Amino acid sequence: MQNLTAAGQLAGLVGERAAAGDYRSQLGVMTQIREDFERMASILANDTREPRADAGRAGPVRDSAGDELPKIDRIVVYIDDLDRCPPARVMEMLEAVHLLLAVELFVVVMAIDPRWLLSAVAAHYRDVLHVPGNVLADGADDTQASTPAQYLEKIFQVVLTLPPVDRRGHTSMINSLIDIQAPATGADENRTAASTTGTTEPLRTTGRPADLPTTTDGSWDEEMYGPAVDGLPVIELPDPLTFTEDEARLLRIVGPPNLPLTPRSIKRLINSYGLLTALRQPHHQHDLEEIPATTKPDGTPVPAHHPYRAGLVLLAALVAHPALGQHLCRQMHAQTEDTTEDITWETFLERLASLPADEPVTAGVGDDGQTTGPHRIDTRQVDDLVAGLRGITAEAAGEGLHLPDRLAAWKPWIVPAARLSFPAGQIVKTLTTRPTPSPRRDGR
């Protein structure tokens, strides 16, 4: 009789479908994952401890080795480097995070550049979410629109923005990444001079390890180890991340508040400068030597300086302001081509800051060697760059680390530094149409 009623027939249909599993087979992977997560949470929530015989209370659970197993209350998932993924992968990860957060068991901590995250959401939902600058339908204003930030607020319950790197953090990171070269002794200087000029004589040894046995008469056992050979010359390779105290002091100055370096860009600066010094071998030792003070034709004294400082400061500027790399290198290269004008470093900075707001920058060069369309420079970034370079110049002078006063002393470093930057490296070909001179001993 129950099957004759509507309620009975409905119950029978539901039971039949549930038993057959037709619907469950179509639920998909995400539903199965969510059910598995919920089951994991239920198992951990119902975790019971073995009762103690003496106290009748729950005691610790131990593994086969007798070690106590901790009770798991939460599973914390850490996600990093999501800002290196394409927008589609970012959205897949956000969907997975939303699925995890639906279960009380999981806590998700993400470290990410919010600019990349917002751009990925805006690109994925460009037909749904409102992006500033787009016209809304029915004359609605921005306050009535759904935005990428509102989408993310539904996923992230707590947001903590980390402050930018300050001088103290920059200095601490520099000290942790580099080693300071010990002052050279007379023997070290002689060895350095010999290796630089290539006059080192090969070592004449038997070539056998000291701990290998010899024959009874002390001679080399050729039957056991083969014929004896003359020793090869010993080549001491310098550590590219070991710098002089002079270099380390300038590395600490080029960072915040002068140039806006992040932890990642600080590492890139250290590694790039280490590569630059390695590429300069065997000339790097001369780059570290002091150029004596001179006097300008008008009688103005030019303080002594070290050639390497121009390369280090230029490289730091390219790392901190990559979007301005091509513009900076072009301007510096163009103004040093005119040998009739003796341009000072301060004059160059004044000219760099005087670029009109509406003046387009020369077309760039793509990877295929073809020119790209001209674009405009953000003059606010140029102002920040010039202010930072002036701050470095003044602070370095106060510390006795004077930068080269003549712009001609900076020219030999334009191409080597540009080669170590993605944007600036694209114009290296245009900067090498004429040979670049080597640094002169008088700094001019």
Short mmCIF file of N, CA and C in Angstrom, two decimals, residues 76-186:
data_model
loop_
_atom_site.label_atom_id
_atom_site.label_comp_id
_atom_site.label_asym_id
_atom_site.label_seq_id
_atom_site.Cartn_x
_atom_site.Cartn_y
_atom_site.Cartn_z
N VAL A 76 48.15 22.96 8.70
CA VAL A 76 48.47 24.27 8.14
C VAL A 76 49.16 24.05 6.79
N VAL A 77 48.62 24.66 5.75
CA VAL A 77 49.15 24.57 4.39
C VAL A 77 49.79 25.91 4.04
N TYR A 78 51.08 25.89 3.70
CA TYR A 78 51.80 27.10 3.31
C TYR A 78 51.97 27.12 1.79
N ILE A 79 51.63 28.24 1.18
CA ILE A 79 51.72 28.40 -0.28
C ILE A 79 52.55 29.63 -0.57
N ASP A 80 53.58 29.47 -1.40
CA ASP A 80 54.46 30.58 -1.75
C ASP A 80 54.71 30.56 -3.26
N ASP A 81 55.20 31.68 -3.77
CA ASP A 81 55.58 31.82 -5.18
C ASP A 81 54.40 31.66 -6.13
N LEU A 82 53.19 31.90 -5.65
CA LEU A 82 52.03 31.83 -6.54
C LEU A 82 52.08 32.95 -7.58
N ASP A 83 52.79 34.03 -7.27
CA ASP A 83 52.89 35.13 -8.21
C ASP A 83 53.85 34.83 -9.35
N ARG A 84 54.38 33.62 -9.42
CA ARG A 84 55.17 33.20 -10.57
C ARG A 84 54.36 32.34 -11.53
N CYS A 85 53.10 32.09 -11.21
CA CYS A 85 52.27 31.21 -12.01
C CYS A 85 51.39 32.04 -12.95
N PRO A 86 50.95 31.45 -14.07
CA PRO A 86 50.02 32.15 -14.97
C PRO A 86 48.67 32.32 -14.31
N PRO A 87 47.85 33.25 -14.81
CA PRO A 87 46.55 33.52 -14.18
C PRO A 87 45.67 32.29 -14.04
N ALA A 88 45.67 31.40 -15.04
CA ALA A 88 44.83 30.21 -14.95
C ALA A 88 45.23 29.33 -13.77
N ARG A 89 46.55 29.17 -13.54
CA ARG A 89 47.00 28.35 -12.42
C ARG A 89 46.71 29.04 -11.09
N VAL A 90 46.79 30.36 -11.08
CA VAL A 90 46.45 31.10 -9.86
C VAL A 90 45.01 30.85 -9.47
N MET A 91 44.12 30.88 -10.44
CA MET A 91 42.70 30.67 -10.15
C MET A 91 42.44 29.24 -9.69
N GLU A 92 43.14 28.28 -10.28
CA GLU A 92 42.99 26.89 -9.84
C GLU A 92 43.41 26.75 -8.38
N MET A 93 44.50 27.43 -8.02
CA MET A 93 44.97 27.36 -6.63
C MET A 93 43.99 28.03 -5.68
N LEU A 94 43.41 29.17 -6.11
CA LEU A 94 42.43 29.84 -5.25
C LEU A 94 41.19 28.96 -5.05
N GLU A 95 40.77 28.25 -6.08
CA GLU A 95 39.63 27.34 -5.93
C GLU A 95 39.96 26.21 -4.96
N ALA A 96 41.21 25.71 -5.04
CA ALA A 96 41.62 24.65 -4.11
C ALA A 96 41.68 25.18 -2.68
N VAL A 97 42.15 26.42 -2.51
CA VAL A 97 42.20 27.02 -1.18
C VAL A 97 40.80 27.19 -0.62
N HIS A 98 39.87 27.64 -1.47
CA HIS A 98 38.48 27.79 -1.02
C HIS A 98 37.90 26.45 -0.59
N LEU A 99 38.28 25.38 -1.29
CA LEU A 99 37.81 24.05 -0.92
C LEU A 99 38.39 23.62 0.42
N LEU A 100 39.66 23.90 0.66
CA LEU A 100 40.28 23.54 1.92
C LEU A 100 39.65 24.29 3.09
N LEU A 101 39.39 25.58 2.88
CA LEU A 101 38.87 26.39 3.98
C LEU A 101 37.43 26.05 4.33
N ALA A 102 36.77 25.28 3.49
CA ALA A 102 35.42 24.85 3.82
C ALA A 102 35.42 23.79 4.92
N VAL A 103 36.60 23.23 5.20
CA VAL A 103 36.75 22.22 6.24
C VAL A 103 37.51 22.86 7.40
N GLU A 104 36.99 22.71 8.59
CA GLU A 104 37.57 23.36 9.77
C GLU A 104 38.97 22.87 10.06
N LEU A 105 39.34 21.72 9.55
CA LEU A 105 40.63 21.13 9.85
C LEU A 105 41.80 21.94 9.29
N PHE A 106 41.59 22.65 8.18
CA PHE A 106 42.69 23.26 7.45
C PHE A 106 42.80 24.75 7.71
N VAL A 107 44.07 25.21 7.76
CA VAL A 107 44.41 26.63 7.79
C VAL A 107 45.41 26.86 6.66
N VAL A 108 45.18 27.86 5.82
CA VAL A 108 46.02 28.14 4.67
C VAL A 108 46.71 29.48 4.86
N VAL A 109 48.03 29.49 4.70
CA VAL A 109 48.82 30.71 4.78
C VAL A 109 49.49 30.91 3.43
N MET A 110 49.23 32.07 2.79
CA MET A 110 49.77 32.35 1.47
C MET A 110 50.65 33.59 1.52
N ALA A 111 51.81 33.52 0.89
CA ALA A 111 52.70 34.67 0.72
C ALA A 111 52.72 35.01 -0.76
N ILE A 112 52.24 36.19 -1.12
CA ILE A 112 52.06 36.50 -2.53
C ILE A 112 52.08 38.00 -2.74
N ASP A 113 52.45 38.39 -3.95
CA ASP A 113 52.37 39.79 -4.36
C ASP A 113 50.91 40.10 -4.69
N PRO A 114 50.24 40.96 -3.93
CA PRO A 114 48.81 41.21 -4.17
C PRO A 114 48.54 41.80 -5.54
N ARG A 115 49.48 42.49 -6.14
CA ARG A 115 49.27 43.05 -7.47
C ARG A 115 49.06 41.94 -8.49
N TRP A 116 49.85 40.89 -8.39
CA TRP A 116 49.72 39.77 -9.32
C TRP A 116 48.41 39.02 -9.07
N LEU A 117 48.07 38.87 -7.82
CA LEU A 117 46.84 38.17 -7.48
C LEU A 117 45.61 38.91 -8.00
N LEU A 118 45.56 40.22 -7.79
CA LEU A 118 44.43 41.02 -8.26
C LEU A 118 44.35 41.02 -9.78
N SER A 119 45.50 41.08 -10.44
CA SER A 119 45.51 41.07 -11.90
C SER A 119 45.02 39.73 -12.45
N ALA A 120 45.40 38.63 -11.79
CA ALA A 120 44.96 37.31 -12.24
C ALA A 120 43.45 37.16 -12.10
N VAL A 121 42.89 37.62 -10.98
CA VAL A 121 41.44 37.54 -10.79
C VAL A 121 40.73 38.43 -11.80
N ALA A 122 41.24 39.63 -12.04
CA ALA A 122 40.61 40.54 -13.00
C ALA A 122 40.64 39.97 -14.40
N ALA A 123 41.74 39.30 -14.78
CA ALA A 123 41.83 38.72 -16.12
C ALA A 123 40.90 37.53 -16.27
N HIS A 124 40.77 36.72 -15.23
CA HIS A 124 39.93 35.53 -15.31
C HIS A 124 38.44 35.88 -15.35
N TYR A 125 38.07 36.87 -14.55
CA TYR A 125 36.66 37.27 -14.46
C TYR A 125 36.44 38.66 -15.08
N ARG A 126 37.09 38.91 -16.20
CA ARG A 126 37.00 40.24 -16.81
C ARG A 126 35.58 40.58 -17.30
N ASP A 127 34.77 39.55 -17.58
CA ASP A 127 33.39 39.80 -18.02
C ASP A 127 32.41 39.88 -16.85
N VAL A 128 32.90 39.64 -15.64
CA VAL A 128 32.00 39.61 -14.49
C VAL A 128 32.36 40.70 -13.48
N LEU A 129 33.64 40.78 -13.14
CA LEU A 129 34.07 41.73 -12.13
C LEU A 129 34.39 43.08 -12.78
N HIS A 130 34.24 44.13 -12.00
CA HIS A 130 34.51 45.48 -12.49
C HIS A 130 35.95 45.86 -12.19
N VAL A 131 36.61 46.37 -13.21
CA VAL A 131 37.97 46.87 -13.07
C VAL A 131 37.93 48.38 -13.23
N PRO A 132 38.57 49.14 -12.35
CA PRO A 132 38.55 50.60 -12.47
C PRO A 132 38.90 51.06 -13.87
N GLY A 133 38.08 51.96 -14.42
CA GLY A 133 38.28 52.44 -15.78
C GLY A 133 37.24 51.93 -16.74
N ASN A 134 36.60 50.80 -16.38
CA ASN A 134 35.54 50.26 -17.22
C ASN A 134 34.22 50.97 -16.93
N VAL A 135 33.38 51.10 -17.93
CA VAL A 135 32.10 51.76 -17.78
C VAL A 135 31.07 50.75 -17.28
N LEU A 136 30.35 51.12 -16.22
CA LEU A 136 29.35 50.24 -15.65
C LEU A 136 28.01 50.46 -16.36
N ALA A 137 27.21 49.42 -16.40
CA ALA A 137 25.89 49.49 -17.01
C ALA A 137 24.93 50.27 -16.12
N ASP A 138 23.93 50.87 -16.76
CA ASP A 138 22.85 51.58 -16.04
C ASP A 138 23.38 52.75 -15.22
N GLY A 139 24.55 53.25 -15.57
CA GLY A 139 25.06 54.43 -14.87
C GLY A 139 25.46 54.20 -13.44
N ALA A 140 25.67 52.96 -13.03
CA ALA A 140 26.05 52.66 -11.64
C ALA A 140 27.47 53.14 -11.38
N ASP A 141 27.74 53.48 -10.13
CA ASP A 141 29.09 53.93 -9.78
C ASP A 141 29.91 52.76 -9.28
N ASP A 142 31.20 53.05 -9.00
CA ASP A 142 32.12 51.99 -8.61
C ASP A 142 31.74 51.32 -7.30
N THR A 143 31.06 52.04 -6.42
CA THR A 143 30.71 51.47 -5.12
C THR A 143 29.69 50.35 -5.23
N GLN A 144 29.00 50.25 -6.36
CA GLN A 144 27.97 49.22 -6.54
C GLN A 144 28.48 48.04 -7.36
N ALA A 145 29.73 48.04 -7.71
CA ALA A 145 30.27 47.00 -8.57
C ALA A 145 31.07 45.97 -7.77
N SER A 146 31.10 44.76 -8.29
CA SER A 146 31.93 43.70 -7.71
C SER A 146 33.34 43.84 -8.27
N THR A 147 34.34 43.81 -7.42
CA THR A 147 35.72 44.03 -7.82
C THR A 147 36.57 42.81 -7.48
N PRO A 148 37.77 42.70 -8.09
CA PRO A 148 38.67 41.60 -7.73
C PRO A 148 39.00 41.57 -6.23
N ALA A 149 39.11 42.74 -5.60
CA ALA A 149 39.41 42.77 -4.17
C ALA A 149 38.27 42.16 -3.36
N GLN A 150 37.04 42.44 -3.75
CA GLN A 150 35.89 41.85 -3.05
C GLN A 150 35.85 40.34 -3.24
N TYR A 151 36.25 39.88 -4.41
CA TYR A 151 36.31 38.43 -4.65
C TYR A 151 37.30 37.78 -3.70
N LEU A 152 38.47 38.40 -3.53
CA LEU A 152 39.49 37.82 -2.66
C LEU A 152 39.10 37.89 -1.19
N GLU A 153 38.32 38.90 -0.83
CA GLU A 153 37.89 39.02 0.57
C GLU A 153 36.99 37.86 0.99
N LYS A 154 36.37 37.20 0.03
CA LYS A 154 35.54 36.04 0.35
C LYS A 154 36.38 34.80 0.65
N ILE A 155 37.65 34.84 0.29
CA ILE A 155 38.53 33.69 0.50
C ILE A 155 39.47 33.95 1.68
N PHE A 156 40.09 35.11 1.70
CA PHE A 156 41.08 35.42 2.73
C PHE A 156 40.40 36.13 3.90
N GLN A 157 40.50 35.53 5.06
CA GLN A 157 39.88 36.10 6.25
C GLN A 157 40.79 37.12 6.94
N VAL A 158 42.10 36.95 6.84
CA VAL A 158 43.05 37.85 7.47
C VAL A 158 44.11 38.21 6.44
N VAL A 159 44.38 39.51 6.30
CA VAL A 159 45.41 40.00 5.38
C VAL A 159 46.44 40.77 6.19
N LEU A 160 47.71 40.46 5.98
CA LEU A 160 48.80 41.15 6.67
C LEU A 160 49.81 41.62 5.62
N THR A 161 49.88 42.92 5.42
CA THR A 161 50.81 43.51 4.46
C THR A 161 52.14 43.76 5.14
N LEU A 162 53.19 43.18 4.60
CA LEU A 162 54.52 43.34 5.18
C LEU A 162 55.09 44.69 4.79
N PRO A 163 55.79 45.36 5.69
CA PRO A 163 56.38 46.66 5.37
C PRO A 163 57.55 46.49 4.41
N PRO A 164 57.88 47.53 3.65
CA PRO A 164 59.05 47.43 2.75
C PRO A 164 60.34 47.32 3.54
N VAL A 165 61.38 46.86 2.87
CA VAL A 165 62.68 46.71 3.51
C VAL A 165 63.24 48.09 3.86
N ASP A 166 63.69 48.26 5.09
CA ASP A 166 64.32 49.51 5.50
C ASP A 166 65.83 49.33 5.54
N ARG A 167 66.53 50.37 5.97
CA ARG A 167 67.99 50.31 5.98
C ARG A 167 68.50 49.20 6.89
N ARG A 168 67.88 49.04 8.03
CA ARG A 168 68.33 48.01 8.96
C ARG A 168 68.17 46.62 8.36
N GLY A 169 67.01 46.36 7.74
CA GLY A 169 66.79 45.05 7.12
C GLY A 169 67.70 44.83 5.94
N HIS A 170 67.92 45.89 5.15
CA HIS A 170 68.81 45.78 4.00
C HIS A 170 70.23 45.45 4.45
N THR A 171 70.72 46.15 5.45
CA THR A 171 72.07 45.92 5.95
C THR A 171 72.21 44.51 6.50
N SER A 172 71.21 44.07 7.26
CA SER A 172 71.26 42.72 7.82
C SER A 172 71.29 41.66 6.73
N MET A 173 70.52 41.86 5.68
CA MET A 173 70.49 40.88 4.59
C MET A 173 71.80 40.89 3.82
N ILE A 174 72.36 42.07 3.59
CA ILE A 174 73.66 42.15 2.91
C ILE A 174 74.71 41.40 3.70
N ASN A 175 74.75 41.62 5.00
CA ASN A 175 75.76 40.96 5.84
C ASN A 175 75.61 39.45 5.85
N SER A 176 74.38 38.97 5.68
CA SER A 176 74.15 37.52 5.70
C SER A 176 74.47 36.86 4.36
N LEU A 177 74.55 37.64 3.30
CA LEU A 177 74.75 37.06 1.96
C LEU A 177 76.18 37.12 1.48
N ILE A 178 76.99 38.00 2.05
CA ILE A 178 78.35 38.18 1.54
C ILE A 178 79.38 37.86 2.61
N ASP A 179 80.60 37.65 2.17
CA ASP A 179 81.75 37.50 3.06
C ASP A 179 82.69 38.68 2.82
N ILE A 180 83.36 39.09 3.86
CA ILE A 180 84.30 40.20 3.77
C ILE A 180 85.71 39.66 3.55
N GLN A 181 86.35 40.17 2.54
CA GLN A 181 87.71 39.73 2.22
C GLN A 181 88.69 40.26 3.25
N ALA A 182 89.56 39.39 3.72
CA ALA A 182 90.57 39.80 4.69
C ALA A 182 91.59 40.71 4.03
N PRO A 183 92.14 41.68 4.75
CA PRO A 183 93.17 42.56 4.17
C PRO A 183 94.32 41.74 3.62
N ALA A 184 94.77 42.11 2.43
CA ALA A 184 95.85 41.37 1.77
C ALA A 184 97.19 41.65 2.42
N THR A 185 97.97 40.60 2.60
CA THR A 185 99.34 40.75 3.09
C THR A 185 100.28 40.95 1.91
N GLY A 186 101.55 41.16 2.21
CA GLY A 186 102.51 41.33 1.13
C GLY A 186 102.59 40.12 0.23
#
